[in-house]
XYZ file of C-alpha atoms in Angstrom:
388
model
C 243.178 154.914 4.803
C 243.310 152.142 7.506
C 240.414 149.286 7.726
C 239.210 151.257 11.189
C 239.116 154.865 9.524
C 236.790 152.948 6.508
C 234.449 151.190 8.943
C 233.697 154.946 10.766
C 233.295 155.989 6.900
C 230.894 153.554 6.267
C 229.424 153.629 9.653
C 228.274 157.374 8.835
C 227.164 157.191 5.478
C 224.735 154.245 6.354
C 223.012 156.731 9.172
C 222.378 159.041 6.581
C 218.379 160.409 7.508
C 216.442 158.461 4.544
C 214.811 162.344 3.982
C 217.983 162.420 2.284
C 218.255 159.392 0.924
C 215.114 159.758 -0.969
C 216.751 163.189 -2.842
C 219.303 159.992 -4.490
C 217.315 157.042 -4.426
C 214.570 158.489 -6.565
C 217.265 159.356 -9.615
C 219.036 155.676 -9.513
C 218.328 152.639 -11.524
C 217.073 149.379 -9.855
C 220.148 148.489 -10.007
C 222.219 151.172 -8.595
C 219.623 151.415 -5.816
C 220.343 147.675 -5.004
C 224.049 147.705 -4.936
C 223.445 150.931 -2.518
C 221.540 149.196 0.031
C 224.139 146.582 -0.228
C 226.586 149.276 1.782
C 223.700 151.243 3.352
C 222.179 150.255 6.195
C 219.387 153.147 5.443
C 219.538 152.936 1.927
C 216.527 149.728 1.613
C 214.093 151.419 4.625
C 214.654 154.887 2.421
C 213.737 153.069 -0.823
C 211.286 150.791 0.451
C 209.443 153.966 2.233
C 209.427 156.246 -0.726
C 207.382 154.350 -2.416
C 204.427 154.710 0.181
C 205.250 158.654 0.579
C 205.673 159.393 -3.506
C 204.662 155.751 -5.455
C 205.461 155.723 -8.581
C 202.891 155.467 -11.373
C 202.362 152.389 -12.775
C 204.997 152.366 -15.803
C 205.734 155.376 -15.732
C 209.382 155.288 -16.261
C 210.720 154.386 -19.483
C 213.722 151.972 -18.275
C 212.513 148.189 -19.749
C 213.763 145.487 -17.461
C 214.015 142.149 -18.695
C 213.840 138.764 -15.754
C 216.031 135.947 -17.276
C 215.073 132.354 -16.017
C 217.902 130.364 -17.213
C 216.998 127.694 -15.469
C 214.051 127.612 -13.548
C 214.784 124.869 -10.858
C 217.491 127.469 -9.747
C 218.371 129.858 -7.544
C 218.860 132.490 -9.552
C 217.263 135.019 -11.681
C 218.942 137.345 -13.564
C 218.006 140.825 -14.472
C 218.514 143.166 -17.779
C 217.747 146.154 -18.803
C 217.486 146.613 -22.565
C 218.092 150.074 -22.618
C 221.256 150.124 -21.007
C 222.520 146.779 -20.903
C 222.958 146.582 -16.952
C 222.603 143.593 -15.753
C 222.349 142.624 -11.938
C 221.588 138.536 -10.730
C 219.655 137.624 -7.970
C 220.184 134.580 -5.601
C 216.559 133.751 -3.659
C 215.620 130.498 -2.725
C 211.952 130.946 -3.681
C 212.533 131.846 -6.964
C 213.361 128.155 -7.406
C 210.595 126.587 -9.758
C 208.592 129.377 -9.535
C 207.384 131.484 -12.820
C 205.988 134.744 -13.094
C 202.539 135.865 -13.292
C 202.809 139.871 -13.100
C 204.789 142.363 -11.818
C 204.571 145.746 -10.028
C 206.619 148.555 -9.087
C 209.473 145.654 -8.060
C 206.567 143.315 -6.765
C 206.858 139.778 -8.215
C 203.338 138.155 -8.772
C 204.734 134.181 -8.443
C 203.624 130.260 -8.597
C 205.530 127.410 -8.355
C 203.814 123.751 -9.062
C 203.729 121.642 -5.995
C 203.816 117.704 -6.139
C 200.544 116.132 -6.166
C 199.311 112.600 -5.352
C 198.739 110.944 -9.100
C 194.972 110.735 -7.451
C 194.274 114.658 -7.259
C 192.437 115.630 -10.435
C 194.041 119.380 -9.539
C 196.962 120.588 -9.179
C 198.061 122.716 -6.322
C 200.256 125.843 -6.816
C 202.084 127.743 -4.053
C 201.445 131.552 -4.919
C 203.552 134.158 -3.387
C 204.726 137.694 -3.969
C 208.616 138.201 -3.502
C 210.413 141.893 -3.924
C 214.264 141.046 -4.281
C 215.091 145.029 -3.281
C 213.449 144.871 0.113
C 214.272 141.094 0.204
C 210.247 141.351 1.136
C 208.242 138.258 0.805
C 203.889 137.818 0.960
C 202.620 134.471 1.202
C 199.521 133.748 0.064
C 197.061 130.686 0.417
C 198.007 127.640 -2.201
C 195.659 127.309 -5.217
C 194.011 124.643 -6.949
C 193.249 124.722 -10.621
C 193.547 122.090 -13.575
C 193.989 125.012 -15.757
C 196.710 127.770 -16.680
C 195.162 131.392 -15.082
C 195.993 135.156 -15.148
C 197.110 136.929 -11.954
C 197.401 140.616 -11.163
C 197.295 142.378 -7.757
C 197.282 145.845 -5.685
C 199.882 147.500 -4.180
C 198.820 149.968 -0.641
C 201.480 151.967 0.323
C 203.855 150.121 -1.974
C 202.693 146.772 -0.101
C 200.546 143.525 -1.280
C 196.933 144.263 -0.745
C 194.874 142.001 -2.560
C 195.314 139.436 -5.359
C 193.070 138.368 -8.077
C 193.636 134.909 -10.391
C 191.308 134.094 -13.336
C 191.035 131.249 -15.215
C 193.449 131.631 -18.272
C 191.004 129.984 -20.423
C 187.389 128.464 -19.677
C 185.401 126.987 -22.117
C 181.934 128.417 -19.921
C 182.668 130.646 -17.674
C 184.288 133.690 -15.872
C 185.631 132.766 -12.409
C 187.663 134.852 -10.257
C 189.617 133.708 -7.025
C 190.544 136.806 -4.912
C 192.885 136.423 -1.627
C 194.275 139.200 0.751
C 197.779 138.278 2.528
C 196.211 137.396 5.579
C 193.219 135.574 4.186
C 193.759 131.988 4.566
C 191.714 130.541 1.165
C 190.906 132.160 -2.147
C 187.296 133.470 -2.495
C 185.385 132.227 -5.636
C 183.436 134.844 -7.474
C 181.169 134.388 -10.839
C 178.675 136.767 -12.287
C 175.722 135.788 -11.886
C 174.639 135.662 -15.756
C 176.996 132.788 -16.382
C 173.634 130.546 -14.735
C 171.024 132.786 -17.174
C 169.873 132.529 -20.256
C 171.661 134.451 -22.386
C 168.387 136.576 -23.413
C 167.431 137.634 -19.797
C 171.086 138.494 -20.115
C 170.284 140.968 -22.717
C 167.598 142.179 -21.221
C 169.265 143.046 -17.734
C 172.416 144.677 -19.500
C 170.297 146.393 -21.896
C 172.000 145.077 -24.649
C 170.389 144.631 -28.281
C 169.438 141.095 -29.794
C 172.618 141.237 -32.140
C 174.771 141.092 -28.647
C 174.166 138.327 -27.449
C 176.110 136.045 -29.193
C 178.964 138.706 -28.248
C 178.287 138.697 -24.644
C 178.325 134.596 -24.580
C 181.721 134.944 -26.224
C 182.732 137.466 -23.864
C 182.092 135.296 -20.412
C 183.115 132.284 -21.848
C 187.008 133.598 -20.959
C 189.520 136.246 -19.690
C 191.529 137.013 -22.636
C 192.901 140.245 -20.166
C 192.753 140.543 -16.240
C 193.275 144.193 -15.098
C 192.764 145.789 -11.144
C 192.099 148.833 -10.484
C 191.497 150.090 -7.029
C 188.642 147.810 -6.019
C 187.421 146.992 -9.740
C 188.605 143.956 -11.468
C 188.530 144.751 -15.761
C 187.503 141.389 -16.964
C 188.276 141.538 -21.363
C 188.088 139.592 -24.000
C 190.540 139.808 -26.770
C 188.835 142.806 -28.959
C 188.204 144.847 -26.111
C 184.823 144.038 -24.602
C 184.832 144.316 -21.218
C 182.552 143.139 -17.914
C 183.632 144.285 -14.040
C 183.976 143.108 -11.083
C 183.636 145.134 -7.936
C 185.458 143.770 -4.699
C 183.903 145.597 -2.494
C 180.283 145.967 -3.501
C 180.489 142.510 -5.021
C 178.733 143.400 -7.485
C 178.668 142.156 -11.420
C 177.968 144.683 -14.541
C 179.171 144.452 -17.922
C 179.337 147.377 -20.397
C 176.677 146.976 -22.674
C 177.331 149.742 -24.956
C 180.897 149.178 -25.447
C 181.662 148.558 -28.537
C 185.077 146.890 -29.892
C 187.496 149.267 -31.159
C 188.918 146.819 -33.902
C 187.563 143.603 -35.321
C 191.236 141.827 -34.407
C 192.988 141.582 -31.603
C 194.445 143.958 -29.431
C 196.711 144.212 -26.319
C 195.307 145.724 -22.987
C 197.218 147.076 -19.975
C 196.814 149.572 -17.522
C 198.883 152.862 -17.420
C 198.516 155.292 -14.763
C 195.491 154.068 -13.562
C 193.807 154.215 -16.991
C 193.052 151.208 -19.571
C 195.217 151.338 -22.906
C 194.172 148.772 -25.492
C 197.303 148.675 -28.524
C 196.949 146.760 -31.529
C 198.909 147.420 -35.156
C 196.355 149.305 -37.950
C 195.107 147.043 -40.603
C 198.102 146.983 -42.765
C 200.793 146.644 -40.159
C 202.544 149.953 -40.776
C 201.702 152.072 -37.939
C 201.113 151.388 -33.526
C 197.233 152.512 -32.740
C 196.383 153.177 -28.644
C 193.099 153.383 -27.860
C 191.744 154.232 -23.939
C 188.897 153.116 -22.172
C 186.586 156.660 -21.608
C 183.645 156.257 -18.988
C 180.665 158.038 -20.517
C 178.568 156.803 -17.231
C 177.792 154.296 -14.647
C 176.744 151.815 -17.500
C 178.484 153.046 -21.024
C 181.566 153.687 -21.915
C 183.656 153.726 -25.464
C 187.123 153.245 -26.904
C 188.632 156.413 -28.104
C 191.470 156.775 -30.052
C 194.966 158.324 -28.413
C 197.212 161.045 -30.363
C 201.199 160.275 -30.843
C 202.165 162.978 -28.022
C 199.890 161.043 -25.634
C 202.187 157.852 -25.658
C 205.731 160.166 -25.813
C 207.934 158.662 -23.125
C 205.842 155.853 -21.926
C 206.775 152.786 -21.110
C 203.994 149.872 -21.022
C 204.186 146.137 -20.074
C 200.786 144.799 -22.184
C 202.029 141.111 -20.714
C 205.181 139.266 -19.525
C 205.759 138.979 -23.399
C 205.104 142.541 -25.177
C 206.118 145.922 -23.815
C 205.896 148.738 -25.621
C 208.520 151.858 -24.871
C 208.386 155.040 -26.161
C 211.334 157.418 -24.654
C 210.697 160.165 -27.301
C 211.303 163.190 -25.010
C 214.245 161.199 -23.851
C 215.692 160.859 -26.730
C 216.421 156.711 -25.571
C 214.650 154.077 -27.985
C 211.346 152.640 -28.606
C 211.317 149.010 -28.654
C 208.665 146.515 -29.502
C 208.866 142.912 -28.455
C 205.654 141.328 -30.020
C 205.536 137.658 -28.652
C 203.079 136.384 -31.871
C 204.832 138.716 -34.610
C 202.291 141.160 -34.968
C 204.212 143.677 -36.095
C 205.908 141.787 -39.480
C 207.366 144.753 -41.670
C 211.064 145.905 -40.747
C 211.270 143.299 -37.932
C 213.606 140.684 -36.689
C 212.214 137.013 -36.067
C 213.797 134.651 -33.272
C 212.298 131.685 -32.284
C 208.851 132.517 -33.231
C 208.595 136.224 -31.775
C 208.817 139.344 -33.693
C 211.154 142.397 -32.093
C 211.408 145.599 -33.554
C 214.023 148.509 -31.948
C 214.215 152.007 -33.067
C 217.417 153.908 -31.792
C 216.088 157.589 -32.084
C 219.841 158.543 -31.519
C 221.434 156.435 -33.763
C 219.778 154.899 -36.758
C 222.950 153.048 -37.397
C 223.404 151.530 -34.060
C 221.055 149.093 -32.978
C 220.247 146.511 -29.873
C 218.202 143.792 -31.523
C 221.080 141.762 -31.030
C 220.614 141.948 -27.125
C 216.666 141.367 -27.293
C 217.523 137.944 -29.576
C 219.806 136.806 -27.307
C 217.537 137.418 -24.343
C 214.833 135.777 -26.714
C 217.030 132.770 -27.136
C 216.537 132.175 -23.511
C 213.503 131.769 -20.985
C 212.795 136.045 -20.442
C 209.577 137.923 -19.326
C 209.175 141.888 -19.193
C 208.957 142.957 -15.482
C 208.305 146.566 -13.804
C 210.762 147.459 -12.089
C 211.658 150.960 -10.499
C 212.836 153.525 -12.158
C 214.866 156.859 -12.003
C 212.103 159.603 -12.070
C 211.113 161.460 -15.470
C 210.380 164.638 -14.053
């Protein structure tokens, strides 16, 4: 075939309608979609627009992706999936001393320190949002804290809408900064009960004498930062919980929530519903618990069955993601960043992995998650081929 005969090949599979494209797009790997809109001059509108006509649920496909910083003061970031192996690298100039906060549906939540004067008593982050598929980038307003924070953010039709940083830990206080892309400074938000006593606390939540001590443990830090439409999920690290509301601006807590376990749990949203994880007592067996709203004011914990978490796959934080590809028939993998789970795991550098091949007892991948462990590596939700 001669170079002009390839060029009118190429030239007509890159007008291809993205209708059409979607019918492919939506079974490919991140990866494979990448490499298409490498040739395909339709291929990144098709992808990018599918996920505003059909968006995917929040980790809802069970493909773990692993972002490799080998170096943070370069270039490039490299990306693994532990399920396959597949590996793609990505060149972008702003990933360049930048680290990751979250991650959504191929969104990258980052921050990268800037210099500061030795005068400034803060330090001043730039934070952005970066999507290496679209090659999309959202710039938003630089942040000053003396402290490390959480961030999380929305996605409306598969854009940036709104971002939300909380302090990581604060010895007094819950304090939220929340920016839009076009907003040009963070707004500062406390409840107001962080100025009350702690009593007329109780009293305006409801709550009994015996919680108060609880509730002044629960505002004195985000343990877990979770959005949800125009809520932000403000928990501590046993699963009490107080809200947020963006657009009422409006403060509650949850009064009669109780914790589901006296130790600590992992919390994550899934589907646009709250999962807290946490091993049982003796470290034997995965528990999953979900938030259940019993009214405007109470809500409870309740305990999830095994065919509830079949073929999930969960990022709890950029360290621990839980995948279960049951239906499948893939793996289930556990990468606990403080060794929770200790029976029948493997230790590297301080974190405890655990990998189940449900096809193949014999063969096993820890090897790949110890290597990745070896190096600088965060969990990150990427797109997926669809389950259905």
């Amino acid at each position: 075939m001669s170079s002009n005969d390839e060029e009118k090949e190429a030239a007509h599979w890159s007008e291809l309608p993205s209708e059409l494209l979607w019918m492919f797009a939506e079974r490919l790997s991140f990866v494979e979609n990448v490499k298409m809109a490498s040739v395909c001059n339709n291929w990144r509108h098709a992808i990018q627009s599918l996920s505003v006509v059909k968006p995917q649920d929040t980790h809802s496909h069970c493909e773990p992706w692993m972002m490799v910083i080998k170096n943070i003061n370069s270039n490039e970031r490299e990306f693994v999936s532990a399920s396959t192996k597949e590996k793609y690298t990505f060149s972008h100039g702003d990933f360049r001393g930048a680290d990751l906060l979250s991650s959504k549906q191929g969104w990258l939540l980052l921050r990268r320190l800037k210099s500061s004067p030795p005068s400034e008593p803060e330090c001043c982050y730039t934070i952005f949002l970066v999507n290496p598929i679209f090659e999309g980038k959202t710039p938003m307003p630089n942040f000053n804290c003396t402290r490390l924070f959480h961030g999380v953010f929305t996605l409306v039709d598969g854009n940036p809408h709104c971002v939300v940083l909380a302090d990581f830990c604060k010895v007094t206080e819950v304090t939220l900064w929340i920016a839009r892309p076009d907003d040009a400074a963070w707004t500062k938000h406390q409840p107001s009960f962080n100025k009350f006593n702690y009593y007329e606390l109780a009293i305006a939540t409801g709550s009994y004498y015996r919680e108060v001590r609880d509730w002044k443990k629960l505002c004195s830090s985000c343990h877990y930062l979770i959005v949800i439409g125009q809520y932000v999920y403000c928990f501590d690290a046993i699963g009490r919980c107080c809200i947020f509301d963006m657009v009422g601006l409006v403060w509650r807590g949850i009064p009669g929530l109780e914790p589901c376990t006296e130790s600590p749990g992992y919390i994550t949203e899934n589907k646009g519903k709250i999962v807290l994880f946490k091993p049982n007592n003796k470290f034997t067996e995965l528990c999953f618990f979900k938030l259940k709203h019993l009214g405007a004011t109470t809500a409870r914990w309740l305990k999830m069955r095994d065919y509830d978490m079949e073929d999930e796959c969960l990022i709890f934080s950029k360290n621990l993601l839980f995948v279960n590809a049951k239906l499948r028939g893939v793996k289930e993998f556990y990468l606990l960043k403080h060794g929770v789970l200790r029976k029948k795991s493997v230790w590297a550098r301080g974190s405890s992995i655990q990998v189940h091949n449900l096809m193949d007892e014999k063969n096993r991948d820890e090897d790949l998650l110890v290597d990745l462990l070896s190096q600088h590596s965060v969990w990150v939700d990427l797109p997926g081929p669809s389950v259905n």
